[in-house]
C-alpha cells in the first residue's frame, strides 16, 4: 500500500473490502452458506428459501400467502413462484380464504411430511458444516455477535426513511 507523506494509506491503494472487513466477511459467509444449502436442498428437489416457507407451514400451520411474504421478509412474486413449484411437487395446497376472497391460504400436505424429515436432516448437516468443531461457548458467542449485528442493522433500518431492499 502506498503511504502519504504523513504515513497514512492512500485510499486508492486500499481494497474496498478493507474498508468494511465485517461486512465483507458476512457477505462471504452468507454466500458460502447459501451455496451449501442449495447443494443439500437440491438433493430433495428444493431451491434455497423453499425450505423456509415449508418450515413456516409445518411450524405454524396453514397461512395466507400474503402473511408468508411478510414472515419470510421477501417479495410476493418470489413467494408465489415458490408456492406454485411446491404445489406442483405435491408439498402444498392452495385454497381460497373462507373469510377473504382476495386471499389464498397455503397449507402443507401430508406428502410434505417425508420432505420435513429431509429438511430437518439437511438443516442439521448444514449446521454441522457451518460450526465445524466450535465448542458450546464459541457457538453461543457467535450467536450473540450475530444478534448484535442484526440489532444494529434493524436500528439503522428504522432510522432510514426508505430502508434498503
CSV table of C-alpha atoms in Angstrom, one decimal:
chain,number,residue,atom,x,y,z
A,1,UNK,CA,0.0,0.0,0.0
A,2,UNK,CA,1.2,3.5,-0.8
A,3,UNK,CA,1.6,5.8,2.1
A,4,UNK,CA,1.1,9.6,2.1
A,5,UNK,CA,3.9,11.8,3.5
A,6,UNK,CA,2.1,11.6,6.9
A,7,UNK,CA,2.3,7.8,6.9
A,8,UNK,CA,-1.3,7.1,6.1
A,9,UNK,CA,-2.5,4.7,3.4
A,10,UNK,CA,-3.8,6.4,0.3
A,11,UNK,CA,-7.5,5.5,-0.4
A,12,UNK,CA,-6.7,4.5,-4.0
A,13,UNK,CA,-4.3,1.8,-2.8
A,14,UNK,CA,-6.7,0.3,-0.2
A,15,UNK,CA,-9.1,-2.5,-1.1
A,16,UNK,CA,-12.7,-1.6,-0.9
A,17,UNK,CA,-13.2,-4.8,1.2
A,18,UNK,CA,-10.7,-3.5,3.7
A,19,UNK,CA,-13.0,-0.6,4.4
A,20,UNK,CA,-15.6,-3.0,5.7
A,21,UNK,CA,-14.0,-6.2,6.9
A,22,UNK,CA,-17.0,-7.3,8.9
A,23,UNK,CA,-19.4,-6.6,6.1
A,24,UNK,CA,-17.1,-8.4,3.6
A,25,UNK,CA,-16.8,-11.4,6.0
A,26,UNK,CA,-20.7,-11.6,6.3
A,27,UNK,CA,-21.0,-11.5,2.6
A,28,UNK,CA,-18.5,-14.3,2.1
A,29,UNK,CA,-20.0,-16.5,4.8
A,30,UNK,CA,-23.6,-15.9,3.6
A,31,UNK,CA,-22.6,-16.7,0.0
A,32,UNK,CA,-20.9,-20.0,1.1
A,33,UNK,CA,-23.8,-20.9,3.4
A,34,UNK,CA,-26.3,-20.4,0.7
A,35,UNK,CA,-24.3,-22.4,-1.8
A,36,UNK,CA,-24.0,-25.3,0.6
A,37,UNK,CA,-27.7,-25.1,1.5
A,38,UNK,CA,-28.6,-25.0,-2.2
A,39,UNK,CA,-26.4,-28.1,-2.8
A,40,UNK,CA,-28.1,-30.0,0.0
A,41,UNK,CA,-31.6,-28.9,-0.8
A,42,UNK,CA,-31.2,-29.8,-4.5
A,43,UNK,CA,-31.0,-33.4,-3.5
A,44,UNK,CA,-34.6,-33.3,-2.2
A,45,UNK,CA,-35.8,-31.1,-5.1
A,46,UNK,CA,-36.0,-27.8,-3.3
A,47,UNK,CA,-34.5,-24.4,-4.1
A,48,UNK,CA,-32.9,-22.3,-1.3
A,49,UNK,CA,-35.7,-20.4,0.5
A,50,UNK,CA,-38.4,-23.0,-0.2
A,51,UNK,CA,-37.4,-24.9,2.9
A,52,UNK,CA,-38.0,-21.7,4.9
A,53,UNK,CA,-41.5,-21.5,3.5
A,54,UNK,CA,-42.2,-25.1,4.3
A,55,UNK,CA,-40.8,-24.7,7.9
A,56,UNK,CA,-43.3,-21.8,8.4
A,57,UNK,CA,-46.2,-24.1,7.3
A,58,UNK,CA,-45.0,-27.1,9.3
A,59,UNK,CA,-44.5,-25.0,12.4
A,60,UNK,CA,-47.5,-22.6,12.2
A,61,UNK,CA,-50.0,-24.4,10.0
A,62,UNK,CA,-52.0,-23.0,7.1
A,63,UNK,CA,-51.4,-19.3,6.4
A,64,UNK,CA,-52.4,-16.6,3.9
A,65,UNK,CA,-49.9,-16.3,1.2
A,66,UNK,CA,-49.5,-12.6,2.0
A,67,UNK,CA,-48.6,-13.5,5.6
A,68,UNK,CA,-45.8,-15.8,4.3
A,69,UNK,CA,-44.4,-12.9,2.3
A,70,UNK,CA,-44.2,-10.8,5.5
A,71,UNK,CA,-42.9,-13.6,7.7
A,72,UNK,CA,-40.2,-14.6,5.2
A,73,UNK,CA,-39.4,-10.9,4.5
A,74,UNK,CA,-39.3,-11.4,0.8
A,75,UNK,CA,-41.3,-10.2,-2.2
A,76,UNK,CA,-44.7,-11.5,-3.3
A,77,UNK,CA,-43.6,-12.8,-6.7
A,78,UNK,CA,-40.9,-15.0,-5.1
A,79,UNK,CA,-43.4,-16.5,-2.6
A,80,UNK,CA,-45.9,-17.0,-5.4
A,81,UNK,CA,-43.3,-18.8,-7.6
A,82,UNK,CA,-42.2,-21.0,-4.6
A,83,UNK,CA,-45.8,-21.9,-3.8
A,84,UNK,CA,-46.5,-22.8,-7.4
A,85,UNK,CA,-43.5,-25.0,-7.5
A,86,UNK,CA,-44.2,-26.6,-4.2
A,87,UNK,CA,-47.8,-27.2,-5.2
A,88,UNK,CA,-46.7,-28.8,-8.5
A,89,UNK,CA,-44.5,-31.1,-6.4
A,90,UNK,CA,-47.4,-32.0,-4.1
A,91,UNK,CA,-46.0,-30.4,-1.0
A,92,UNK,CA,-48.5,-27.6,-0.5
A,93,UNK,CA,-52.1,-26.9,-1.3
A,94,UNK,CA,-53.7,-23.5,-2.1
A,95,UNK,CA,-57.3,-22.8,-1.3
A,96,UNK,CA,-59.3,-19.5,-1.3
A,97,UNK,CA,-59.7,-18.0,2.1
A,98,UNK,CA,-63.2,-18.6,3.5
A,99,UNK,CA,-63.2,-15.1,5.1
A,100,UNK,CA,-61.4,-13.0,2.4
A,101,UNK,CA,-62.0,-13.9,-1.2
A,102,UNK,CA,-58.9,-11.9,-2.3
A,103,UNK,CA,-56.6,-14.1,-0.1
A,104,UNK,CA,-55.2,-17.5,-0.7
A,105,UNK,CA,-54.5,-20.0,2.1
A,106,UNK,CA,-51.4,-22.1,1.7
A,107,UNK,CA,-51.0,-25.3,3.7
A,108,UNK,CA,-48.6,-28.2,3.8
A,109,UNK,CA,-49.8,-31.5,2.5
A,110,UNK,CA,-49.4,-35.0,4.1
A,111,UNK,CA,-47.0,-35.7,1.3
A,112,UNK,CA,-44.7,-33.0,2.7
A,113,UNK,CA,-44.1,-34.9,5.9
A,114,UNK,CA,-41.3,-37.0,4.3
A,115,UNK,CA,-39.8,-33.8,3.0
A,116,UNK,CA,-39.9,-32.4,6.5
A,117,UNK,CA,-37.7,-35.2,7.7
A,118,UNK,CA,-35.3,-34.5,4.9
A,119,UNK,CA,-35.2,-30.7,5.6
A,120,UNK,CA,-34.6,-31.5,9.3
A,121,UNK,CA,-31.6,-33.7,8.3
A,122,UNK,CA,-30.3,-31.0,5.9
A,123,UNK,CA,-30.5,-28.2,8.4
A,124,UNK,CA,-28.7,-30.4,11.0
A,125,UNK,CA,-26.0,-31.2,8.3
A,126,UNK,CA,-25.7,-27.5,7.3
A,127,UNK,CA,-25.4,-26.5,11.0
A,128,UNK,CA,-22.6,-29.1,11.5
A,129,UNK,CA,-20.8,-27.9,8.3
A,130,UNK,CA,-21.1,-24.3,9.5
A,131,UNK,CA,-20.0,-24.6,13.1
A,132,UNK,CA,-17.3,-27.3,12.5
A,133,UNK,CA,-15.6,-28.1,15.7
A,134,UNK,CA,-16.7,-25.0,17.6
A,135,UNK,CA,-17.4,-25.8,21.3
A,136,UNK,CA,-20.7,-24.7,23.0
A,137,UNK,CA,-19.2,-21.5,24.3
A,138,UNK,CA,-17.9,-20.5,20.9
A,139,UNK,CA,-21.3,-21.2,19.3
A,140,UNK,CA,-23.0,-19.1,22.0
A,141,UNK,CA,-20.6,-16.2,21.5
A,142,UNK,CA,-21.1,-16.4,17.7
A,143,UNK,CA,-24.9,-16.3,18.2
A,144,UNK,CA,-24.5,-13.3,20.5
A,145,UNK,CA,-22.4,-11.4,18.0
A,146,UNK,CA,-24.8,-12.2,15.1
A,147,UNK,CA,-27.7,-10.9,17.2
A,148,UNK,CA,-25.9,-7.7,17.9
A,149,UNK,CA,-25.2,-7.2,14.2
A,150,UNK,CA,-28.8,-7.9,13.4
A,151,UNK,CA,-30.0,-5.4,16.0
A,152,UNK,CA,-27.6,-2.8,14.7
A,153,UNK,CA,-29.0,-3.2,11.2
A,154,UNK,CA,-32.6,-3.2,12.4
A,155,UNK,CA,-31.9,0.0,14.2
A,156,UNK,CA,-30.3,1.5,11.1
A,157,UNK,CA,-33.3,0.4,9.0
A,158,UNK,CA,-35.7,2.1,11.5
A,159,UNK,CA,-33.8,5.4,11.1
A,160,UNK,CA,-33.8,5.3,7.3
A,161,UNK,CA,-36.7,6.9,5.5
A,162,UNK,CA,-36.6,4.3,2.8
A,163,UNK,CA,-34.9,1.1,4.1
A,164,UNK,CA,-32.6,-0.7,1.7
A,165,UNK,CA,-34.2,-3.5,-0.2
